[in-house]
Short mmCIF file of C-alpha atoms and ligand atoms in Angstrom, two decimals:
data_model
loop_
_atom_site.label_atom_id
_atom_site.label_comp_id
_atom_site.label_asym_id
_atom_site.label_seq_id
_atom_site.Cartn_x
_atom_site.Cartn_y
_atom_site.Cartn_z
CA UNK N 147 0.00 0.00 0.00
CA UNK N 148 2.70 2.54 0.96
CA UNK N 149 5.82 2.76 -1.22
CA UNK N 150 8.81 3.50 1.08
CA UNK N 151 10.27 5.66 -1.71
CA UNK N 152 7.24 7.93 -1.42
CA UNK N 153 8.00 8.24 2.29
CA UNK N 154 11.61 9.18 1.40
CA UNK N 155 10.37 11.86 -1.00
CA UNK N 156 7.92 13.10 1.63
CA UNK N 157 10.77 13.41 4.17
CA UNK N 158 13.12 15.21 1.79
CA UNK N 159 10.75 18.19 1.63
CA UNK N 160 10.75 18.44 5.43
CA UNK N 161 14.32 17.43 6.32
CA UNK N 162 15.87 20.90 6.61
CA UNK N 163 13.14 22.16 8.95
CA UNK N 164 13.43 18.97 11.01
CA UNK N 165 17.20 19.18 11.29
CA UNK N 166 16.94 22.78 12.55
CA UNK N 167 14.58 21.80 15.34
CA UNK N 168 16.40 18.54 16.10
CA UNK N 169 19.76 20.32 16.17
CA UNK N 170 18.48 22.81 18.73
CA UNK N 171 16.85 20.15 20.93
CA UNK N 172 19.73 17.64 20.87
CA UNK N 173 22.17 20.44 21.76
CA UNK N 174 20.06 21.60 24.71
CA UNK N 175 19.64 17.99 25.93
CA UNK N 176 23.37 17.31 25.57
CA UNK N 177 23.99 20.52 27.50
CA UNK N 178 21.92 19.06 30.36
CA UNK N 179 24.12 15.94 30.30
CA UNK N 180 21.34 13.76 28.87
CA UNK N 181 22.47 10.69 26.87
CA UNK N 182 20.56 11.59 23.69
CA UNK N 183 21.61 8.52 21.69
CA UNK N 184 20.35 6.21 24.46
CA UNK N 185 16.96 7.94 24.47
CA UNK N 186 16.79 7.90 20.67
CA UNK N 187 17.22 4.11 20.77
CA UNK N 188 14.69 3.62 23.57
CA UNK N 189 12.12 5.71 21.70
CA UNK N 190 12.97 4.20 18.32
CA UNK N 191 12.75 0.60 19.53
CA UNK N 192 9.51 1.17 21.43
CA UNK N 193 6.61 -0.57 19.68
CA UNK N 194 2.89 -0.20 20.46
CA UNK N 195 0.46 -2.99 19.56
CA UNK N 196 -2.53 -1.96 17.45
CA UNK N 197 -5.93 -3.45 18.41
CA UNK N 198 -7.40 -5.47 15.55
CA UNK N 199 -10.83 -4.23 16.62
CA UNK N 200 -10.08 -0.54 16.14
CA UNK N 201 -9.31 -0.35 12.38
CA UNK N 202 -12.95 0.37 11.52
CA UNK N 203 -15.60 2.74 12.78
CA UNK N 204 -17.18 1.34 15.95
CA UNK N 205 -19.66 4.14 16.45
CA UNK N 206 -21.85 4.42 19.51
CA UNK N 207 -25.32 3.11 20.31
CA UNK N 208 -26.63 6.41 18.98
CA UNK N 209 -24.99 6.21 15.59
CA UNK N 210 -22.10 5.02 13.43
CA UNK N 211 -20.43 7.26 10.83
CA UNK N 212 -17.98 5.12 8.78
CA UNK N 213 -15.21 6.61 6.62
CA UNK N 214 -15.33 3.78 4.03
CA UNK N 215 -12.57 1.41 2.91
CA UNK N 216 -12.67 -0.50 6.21
CA UNK N 217 -10.79 -3.84 6.48
CA UNK N 218 -13.47 -6.54 6.54
CA UNK N 219 -11.10 -9.44 7.19
CA UNK N 220 -7.94 -10.18 9.16
CA UNK N 221 -5.65 -10.03 6.11
CA UNK N 222 -6.77 -6.46 5.35
CA UNK N 223 -6.44 -5.53 9.04
CA UNK N 224 -2.83 -6.73 9.09
CA UNK N 225 -2.22 -4.80 5.86
CA UNK N 226 -3.64 -1.61 7.43
CA UNK N 227 -1.38 -2.06 10.45
CA UNK N 228 1.43 -2.52 7.92
CA UNK N 229 0.60 0.95 6.54
CA UNK N 230 0.75 2.47 10.04
CA UNK N 231 4.06 0.69 10.73
CA UNK N 232 5.59 1.80 7.41
CA UNK N 233 4.77 5.41 8.32
CA UNK N 234 5.77 5.46 12.02
CA UNK N 235 7.98 2.39 12.47
CA UNK N 236 6.28 2.14 15.88
CA UNK N 237 3.24 -0.11 15.30
CA UNK N 238 5.07 -3.42 14.88
CA UNK N 239 2.50 -5.54 16.74
CA UNK N 240 -1.19 -6.47 16.68
CA UNK N 241 -3.49 -7.57 19.47
CA UNK N 242 -6.22 -9.88 18.14
CA UNK N 243 -9.72 -10.28 19.54
CA UNK N 244 -11.27 -13.74 19.28
CA UNK N 245 -13.69 -14.63 17.70
CA UNK N 246 -13.77 -11.33 15.77
CA UNK N 247 -10.37 -12.14 14.18
CA UNK N 248 -9.93 -15.93 14.03
CA UNK N 249 -7.21 -16.58 11.40
CA UNK N 250 -8.50 -18.76 8.54
CA UNK N 251 -4.90 -19.69 7.59
CA UNK N 252 -2.27 -19.37 10.33
CA UNK N 253 0.70 -19.76 7.97
CA UNK N 254 -0.59 -17.13 5.53
CA UNK N 255 -1.32 -14.65 8.32
CA UNK N 256 2.05 -15.23 10.00
CA UNK N 257 3.85 -14.87 6.65
CA UNK N 258 2.04 -11.60 5.89
CA UNK N 259 2.68 -10.24 9.40
CA UNK N 260 6.32 -11.25 9.18
CA UNK N 261 6.71 -9.49 5.80
CA UNK N 262 5.28 -6.33 7.39
CA UNK N 263 7.45 -6.75 10.54
CA UNK N 264 4.36 -7.13 12.74
CA UNK N 265 4.39 -9.38 15.83
CA UNK N 266 1.38 -10.87 17.64
CA UNK N 267 0.94 -9.33 21.10
CA UNK N 268 -1.74 -10.45 23.59
CA UNK N 269 -4.84 -12.23 22.28
CA UNK N 270 -8.19 -11.20 23.80
CA UNK N 271 -11.03 -13.55 24.70
CA UNK N 272 -14.66 -12.47 24.35
CA UNK N 273 -17.25 -13.77 26.75
CA UNK N 274 -19.19 -10.49 26.71
CA UNK N 275 -21.16 -11.38 23.54
CA UNK N 276 -23.07 -14.50 22.56
CA UNK N 277 -21.66 -16.02 19.38
CA UNK N 278 -23.90 -17.89 16.90
CA UNK N 279 -22.32 -21.20 18.01
CA UNK N 280 -22.77 -20.50 21.74
CA UNK N 281 -24.62 -23.28 23.61
CA UNK N 282 -25.32 -21.03 26.61
CA UNK N 283 -25.84 -17.26 26.88
CA UNK N 284 -23.45 -14.92 28.68
CA UNK N 285 -26.37 -12.57 29.46
CA UNK N 286 -25.85 -13.06 33.18
CA UNK N 287 -22.10 -13.49 33.08
CA UNK N 288 -19.48 -15.92 31.93
CA UNK N 289 -16.59 -16.99 34.23
CA UNK N 290 -18.70 -15.85 37.23
CA UNK N 291 -22.01 -17.28 36.00
CA UNK N 292 -24.11 -19.08 38.60
CA UNK N 293 -24.52 -22.01 36.19
CA UNK N 294 -21.42 -24.26 36.00
CA UNK N 295 -22.27 -25.23 32.40
CA UNK N 296 -22.00 -21.57 31.32
CA UNK N 297 -18.70 -21.19 33.17
CA UNK N 298 -17.43 -24.37 31.51
CA UNK N 299 -18.23 -22.96 28.04
CA UNK N 300 -16.51 -19.65 28.88
CA UNK N 301 -13.44 -21.45 30.23
CA UNK N 302 -13.29 -23.60 27.09
CA UNK N 303 -13.47 -20.45 24.93
CA UNK N 304 -10.49 -18.92 26.78
CA UNK N 305 -8.50 -22.14 26.29
CA UNK N 306 -9.27 -22.01 22.56
CA UNK N 307 -8.11 -18.37 22.43
CA UNK N 308 -4.82 -19.44 24.03
CA UNK N 309 -4.49 -22.19 21.40
CA UNK N 310 -5.02 -19.64 18.58
CA UNK N 311 -2.39 -17.43 20.20
CA UNK N 312 0.10 -20.27 20.47
CA UNK N 313 -0.27 -20.92 16.72
CA UNK N 314 0.48 -17.23 16.01
CA UNK N 315 3.39 -16.81 18.41
CA UNK N 316 1.51 -14.63 20.91
CA UNK N 317 2.65 -14.86 24.56
CA UNK N 318 -0.28 -13.46 26.51
CA UNK N 319 -4.03 -13.75 27.02
CA UNK N 320 -6.05 -10.70 28.02
CA UNK N 321 -9.23 -11.44 29.95
CA UNK N 322 -11.74 -8.63 30.35
CA UNK N 323 -15.10 -9.65 31.82
CA UNK N 324 -18.36 -7.77 31.35
CA UNK N 325 -19.59 -9.90 34.26
CA UNK N 326 -21.40 -7.97 37.01
CA UNK N 327 -24.83 -6.73 37.95
CA UNK N 328 -27.00 -3.75 37.12
CA UNK N 329 -29.36 -4.00 40.06
CA UNK N 330 -28.68 -4.23 43.80
CA UNK N 331 -29.34 -7.78 44.98
CA UNK N 332 -28.96 -9.21 41.47
CA UNK N 333 -25.99 -11.38 42.51
CA UNK N 334 -23.80 -12.30 45.48
CA UNK N 335 -20.50 -10.44 45.28
CA UNK N 336 -18.48 -13.11 47.17
CA UNK N 337 -19.99 -15.97 45.18
CA UNK N 338 -19.35 -14.19 41.87
CA UNK N 339 -15.73 -13.45 42.87
CA UNK N 340 -15.04 -17.02 43.98
CA UNK N 341 -16.57 -18.55 40.83
CA UNK N 342 -14.47 -16.15 38.72
CA UNK N 343 -11.30 -17.13 40.59
CA UNK N 344 -12.03 -20.84 40.19
CA UNK N 345 -12.72 -20.38 36.46
CA UNK N 346 -9.52 -18.34 35.98
CA UNK N 347 -7.55 -21.09 37.73
CA UNK N 348 -8.59 -23.57 34.99
CA UNK N 349 -7.58 -21.05 32.31
CA UNK N 350 -4.30 -20.31 34.14
CA UNK N 351 -3.46 -24.00 34.23
CA UNK N 352 -3.87 -24.10 30.42
CA UNK N 353 -1.27 -21.34 29.89
CA UNK N 354 2.05 -22.39 28.32
CA UNK N 355 4.87 -21.80 30.84
CA UNK N 356 6.16 -18.70 29.00
CA UNK N 357 2.76 -17.01 28.72
CA UNK N 358 1.15 -14.17 30.73
CA UNK N 359 -2.47 -13.88 31.83
CA UNK N 360 -3.47 -10.19 31.82
CA UNK N 361 -6.52 -9.42 33.98
CA UNK N 362 -8.25 -6.21 32.84
CA UNK N 363 -10.51 -4.36 35.30
CA UNK N 364 -13.32 -1.88 34.62
CA UNK N 365 -15.57 -0.01 37.13
CA UNK N 366 -18.77 -0.13 35.07
CA UNK N 367 -20.34 -0.86 31.60
CA UNK N 368 -22.00 -2.90 30.37
CA UNK N 369 -23.12 -3.56 33.94
CA UNK N 370 -24.02 -0.44 35.87
CA UNK N 371 -24.30 -1.47 39.57
CA UNK N 372 -21.24 -3.73 39.99
CA UNK N 373 -18.55 -5.39 37.90
CA UNK N 374 -16.94 -8.63 39.15
CA UNK N 375 -13.49 -7.10 38.43
CA UNK N 376 -14.11 -3.33 38.98
CA UNK N 377 -10.69 -2.09 40.02
CA UNK N 378 -6.96 -2.77 40.20
CA UNK N 379 -7.30 -4.18 43.70
CA UNK N 380 -9.67 -6.93 42.61
CA UNK N 381 -7.62 -7.65 39.49
CA UNK N 382 -4.49 -7.91 41.66
CA UNK N 383 -6.27 -10.08 44.22
CA UNK N 384 -7.08 -12.56 41.44
CA UNK N 385 -3.59 -12.34 39.89
CA UNK N 386 -1.88 -12.86 43.24
CA UNK N 387 -4.02 -15.92 43.99
CA UNK N 388 -3.40 -17.38 40.51
CA UNK N 389 0.38 -17.16 40.37
CA UNK N 390 3.45 -15.48 38.84
CA UNK N 391 2.18 -15.64 35.26
CA UNK N 392 -0.89 -13.54 36.13
CA UNK N 393 -0.80 -9.76 36.32
CA UNK N 394 -2.96 -6.66 35.94
CA UNK N 395 -3.75 -4.87 32.68
CA UNK N 396 -4.42 -1.15 33.05
CA UNK N 397 -6.87 0.29 30.50
CA UNK N 398 -6.52 4.06 31.01
CA UNK N 399 -10.26 4.55 30.39
CA UNK N 400 -11.30 2.10 33.09
CA UNK N 401 -11.09 4.45 36.04
CA UNK N 402 -13.63 6.60 37.83
CA UNK N 403 -13.06 10.34 37.31
CA UNK N 404 -9.91 11.78 38.97
CA UNK N 405 -8.47 8.37 39.84
CA UNK N 406 -4.70 8.64 40.35
CA UNK N 407 -3.74 6.14 37.64
CA UNK N 408 0.00 6.86 37.88
CA UNK N 409 -0.10 5.80 41.55
CA UNK N 410 -1.80 2.51 40.57
CA UNK N 411 0.91 1.93 37.95
CA UNK N 412 3.72 2.64 40.44
CA UNK N 413 2.28 0.32 43.10
CA UNK N 414 1.71 -2.57 40.68
CA UNK N 415 5.31 -2.20 39.46
CA UNK N 416 6.51 -2.07 43.08
CA UNK N 417 5.09 -5.59 43.56
CA UNK N 418 6.08 -6.79 40.04
CA UNK N 419 2.45 -7.34 39.09
CA UNK N 420 1.90 -4.83 36.29
CA UNK N 421 1.23 -6.74 33.06
CA UNK N 422 0.45 -4.11 30.46
CA UNK N 423 -1.68 -1.31 29.11
CA UNK N 424 -4.61 -0.43 26.94
CA UNK N 425 -3.74 3.14 26.08
CA UNK N 426 -6.51 5.63 25.21
CA UNK N 427 -7.95 8.80 26.74
CA UNK N 428 -11.29 9.83 28.14
CA UNK N 429 -13.15 12.80 29.64
CA UNK N 430 -15.93 11.01 31.47
CA UNK N 431 -16.30 7.23 30.90
CA UNK N 432 -14.65 4.50 28.85
CA UNK N 433 -14.57 6.86 25.88
CA UNK N 434 -11.66 5.10 24.07
CA UNK N 435 -10.47 8.41 22.57
CA UNK N 436 -7.10 9.46 21.10
CA UNK N 437 -4.25 8.84 23.55
CA UNK N 438 -3.08 12.08 25.20
CA UNK N 439 -5.93 14.02 23.62
CA UNK N 440 -7.53 15.05 26.93
CA UNK N 441 -5.14 14.28 29.82
CA UNK N 442 -1.56 14.53 28.37
CA UNK N 443 -0.05 15.42 31.79
CA UNK N 444 -1.52 12.25 33.37
CA UNK N 445 -0.06 10.21 30.50
CA UNK N 446 3.34 11.86 31.12
CA UNK N 447 3.13 11.14 34.88
CA UNK N 448 2.25 7.50 34.11
CA UNK N 449 5.36 7.22 31.94
CA UNK N 450 7.47 8.83 34.68
CA UNK N 451 6.36 5.99 37.00
CA UNK N 452 7.05 3.48 34.21
CA UNK N 453 10.57 4.80 33.53
CA UNK N 454 11.47 4.73 37.24
CA UNK N 455 9.73 1.36 37.69
CA UNK N 456 11.55 -0.21 34.74
CA UNK N 457 14.87 1.02 36.21
CA UNK N 458 14.22 0.26 39.88
CA UNK N 459 11.88 -2.77 40.05
CA UNK N 460 12.02 -6.27 38.55
CA UNK N 461 8.51 -6.00 37.08
CA UNK N 462 8.30 -8.32 34.05
CA UNK N 463 8.27 -6.93 30.49
CA UNK N 464 5.07 -5.04 29.79
CA UNK N 465 2.51 -5.38 26.99
CA UNK N 466 2.08 -1.98 25.33
CA UNK N 467 -1.26 -1.88 23.49
CA UNK N 468 -3.81 0.68 22.36
CA UNK N 469 -7.53 0.15 22.91
CA UNK N 470 -9.59 2.64 20.95
CA UNK N 471 -12.94 3.04 19.24
CA UNK N 472 -13.69 5.48 16.47
CA UNK N 473 -16.70 7.36 15.13
CA UNK N 474 -15.70 10.89 14.08
CA UNK N 475 -12.13 10.32 12.82
CA UNK N 476 -10.40 8.11 10.27
CA UNK N 477 -9.38 5.12 12.44
CA UNK N 478 -5.86 5.03 11.00
CA UNK N 479 -5.31 8.78 11.49
CA UNK N 480 -6.45 8.39 15.11
CA UNK N 481 -4.10 5.45 15.69
CA UNK N 482 -1.16 7.38 14.17
CA UNK N 483 -1.87 10.30 16.53
CA UNK N 484 -2.22 7.94 19.52
CA UNK N 485 1.12 6.22 18.85
CA UNK N 486 2.81 9.63 18.48
CA UNK N 487 1.30 10.83 21.80
CA UNK N 488 2.58 7.70 23.56
CA UNK N 489 6.10 8.22 22.19
CA UNK N 490 6.05 11.92 23.13
CA UNK N 491 4.98 11.06 26.71
CA UNK N 492 7.70 8.40 26.94
CA UNK N 493 10.37 10.76 25.56
CA UNK N 494 9.40 13.48 28.04
CA UNK N 495 9.59 10.95 30.89
CA UNK N 496 13.05 9.85 29.70
CA UNK N 497 14.50 13.40 29.91
CA UNK N 498 13.37 13.95 33.52
CA UNK N 499 16.31 14.42 35.93
CA UNK N 500 15.27 11.74 38.42
CA UNK N 501 18.32 12.31 40.64
CA UNK N 502 17.31 15.94 41.06
CA UNK N 503 13.74 14.78 41.70
CA UNK N 504 14.82 12.30 44.37
CA UNK N 505 17.00 14.94 46.05
CA UNK N 506 14.10 17.39 46.11
CA UNK N 507 11.78 14.68 47.49
CA UNK N 508 14.37 13.91 50.19
CA UNK N 509 14.36 17.62 51.16
CA UNK N 510 10.55 17.93 50.88
CA UNK N 511 11.40 20.67 48.41
CA UNK N 512 7.99 20.50 46.76
CA UNK N 513 8.46 23.37 44.32
CA UNK N 514 11.65 21.80 42.91
CA UNK N 515 9.96 18.38 42.62
CA UNK N 516 7.19 19.99 40.62
CA UNK N 517 9.48 22.02 38.36
CA UNK N 518 11.74 19.03 37.62
CA UNK N 519 8.71 17.25 36.13
CA UNK N 520 7.19 20.31 34.47
CA UNK N 521 10.53 21.22 32.89
CA UNK N 522 10.49 17.90 31.06
CA UNK N 523 6.77 18.12 30.24
CA UNK N 524 7.22 21.62 28.85
CA UNK N 525 10.12 20.50 26.62
CA UNK N 526 9.07 20.04 22.97
CA UNK N 527 10.45 16.55 22.37
CA UNK N 528 8.69 16.08 19.02
CA UNK N 529 11.98 16.54 17.05
CA UNK N 530 13.48 13.67 19.06
CA UNK N 531 10.53 11.36 18.34
CA UNK N 532 10.64 12.36 14.65
CA UNK N 533 14.42 11.75 14.50
CA UNK N 534 14.03 8.29 16.06
CA UNK N 535 11.34 7.37 13.52
CA UNK N 536 13.24 8.99 10.62
CA UNK N 537 16.40 7.02 11.49
CA UNK N 538 14.30 3.84 11.10
CA UNK N 539 12.95 4.83 7.69
CA UNK N 540 9.62 6.22 8.87
CA UNK N 541 7.89 9.49 7.99
CA UNK N 542 8.87 12.75 9.71
CA UNK N 543 5.13 13.40 10.12
CA UNK N 544 3.10 10.19 9.92
CA UNK N 545 -0.34 11.85 9.80
CA UNK N 546 0.66 14.31 7.06
CA UNK N 547 2.29 11.47 5.11
CA UNK N 548 -0.86 9.34 5.46
CA UNK N 549 -2.90 12.18 3.92
CA UNK N 550 -0.22 13.07 1.37
CA UNK N 551 -0.26 9.48 0.14
CA UNK N 552 -4.10 9.44 -0.10
CA UNK N 553 -4.24 6.14 1.77
CA UNK N 554 -7.94 6.36 2.73
CA UNK N 555 -8.94 7.29 -0.84
CA UNK N 556 -7.06 4.24 -2.15
CA UNK N 557 -8.64 1.98 0.49
CA UNK N 558 -12.12 3.18 -0.48
CA UNK N 559 -11.25 2.60 -4.15
CA UNK N 560 -10.26 -1.03 -3.48
CA UNK N 561 -12.70 -1.94 -0.66
CA UNK N 562 -15.66 0.34 -1.36
CA UNK N 563 -17.52 2.68 0.98
CA UNK N 564 -19.54 -0.02 2.72
CA UNK N 565 -16.86 -2.51 3.78
CA UNK N 566 -17.28 -3.02 7.52
CA UNK N 567 -14.66 -4.12 10.02
CA UNK N 568 -15.46 -6.51 12.86
CA UNK N 569 -14.97 -5.08 16.36
CA UNK N 570 -16.34 -2.26 18.48
C1 LIG E 602 -13.66 -3.26 27.50
C2 LIG E 602 -12.39 -3.25 26.66
C3 LIG E 602 -11.66 -4.55 26.63
C4 LIG E 602 -11.93 -5.13 25.28
C5 LIG E 602 -12.92 -4.27 24.69
C6 LIG E 602 -12.74 -4.17 23.23
O1 LIG E 602 -14.19 -1.97 27.58
O2 LIG E 602 -11.58 -2.20 27.07
O3 LIG E 602 -10.29 -4.35 26.59
O4 LIG E 602 -12.08 -6.44 25.20
O5 LIG E 602 -12.77 -3.02 25.31
MN1 LIG E 603 -9.43 -2.39 27.05
#
């Protein structure tokens, strides 16, 4: 879809302007004693997994406004991620959702992904919808369901998702449960928790020894009185009872307003039980909006905890994934902007002077602690992110390149206006 030579030509027009800004920034960072080459490599190597369910227009219950040219099968989804990765050299992984994206031909899909330098990150199970071949309904839950036969079917589904992942080379299963209640008295909290734990144990025992089980929490929706796994504490309780291969997945949108998410991240890293992320942003609920589009300072503070945690704890390697849903924007433009926001937040967190911060914290010098962080946040690190991507053959401005190359127009020409992608 995207000819790398067109990306080269696109960059040539912008190189001089980039080098001016990059020259100024790298000099000022060097002046502060920052190891610029080390940061360039950390930012350049950093890959974010693209959700297979966010390459189309999910819409809301009130309406869906598709752009056209959506990928209606897994091959086209991998190809679209290939376009993103060609432009930003930062989207080298996909997170599949089963059964929305069951590969028809493992070898063909792996070959295509390999050609596009795309790896398979965590696979996601789905026991929040009834599939046509379901024997039982998940209306009243799945792993927590009062009926053992329903739990058995949900457990079997998760085992099958693991098997699909093993075929693809994935190393993690993400479990998010819609299980809960919408009316007080509808179910017994302790019973639901215990049934969920027992079900997860059977799934855990099916994990290959080098796999992770990522337990995703969410305070509400689609249940509106209680969720069986509403918060990080419950997710961690389950993960700690299951074993070392189980950890907590933090979806940024799964927090009640004003929750201190960076504190949750730091504590889970402190106990080596942070498994990964679903990056997005939100104003009110689980809005699944562009990363860093509403709370960029929170995203920066989260990465400050991640940078310190990755240097000072032995938390296992994390799964870096986006979880988004689109209705007003071109899905691929939104994903390009989200990946860029993540890299900008990470780069800002990497230029923080943590020694100065620790000294100020030791003196209870609050103003200095604040300014150490704000100095980094107020530094325009975009030239550094662009340089890292440019050095790997990507576009100096992935969104502008995407438009310049008329990608959406070409997709509509080949797939039509009405092609619909599976997912949310
Ligand atoms: C639930 C969730 C979960 C996915 C779904 C697509 O809100 O964040 O991660 O399974 O979105
Ligand atoms: Mn999620």
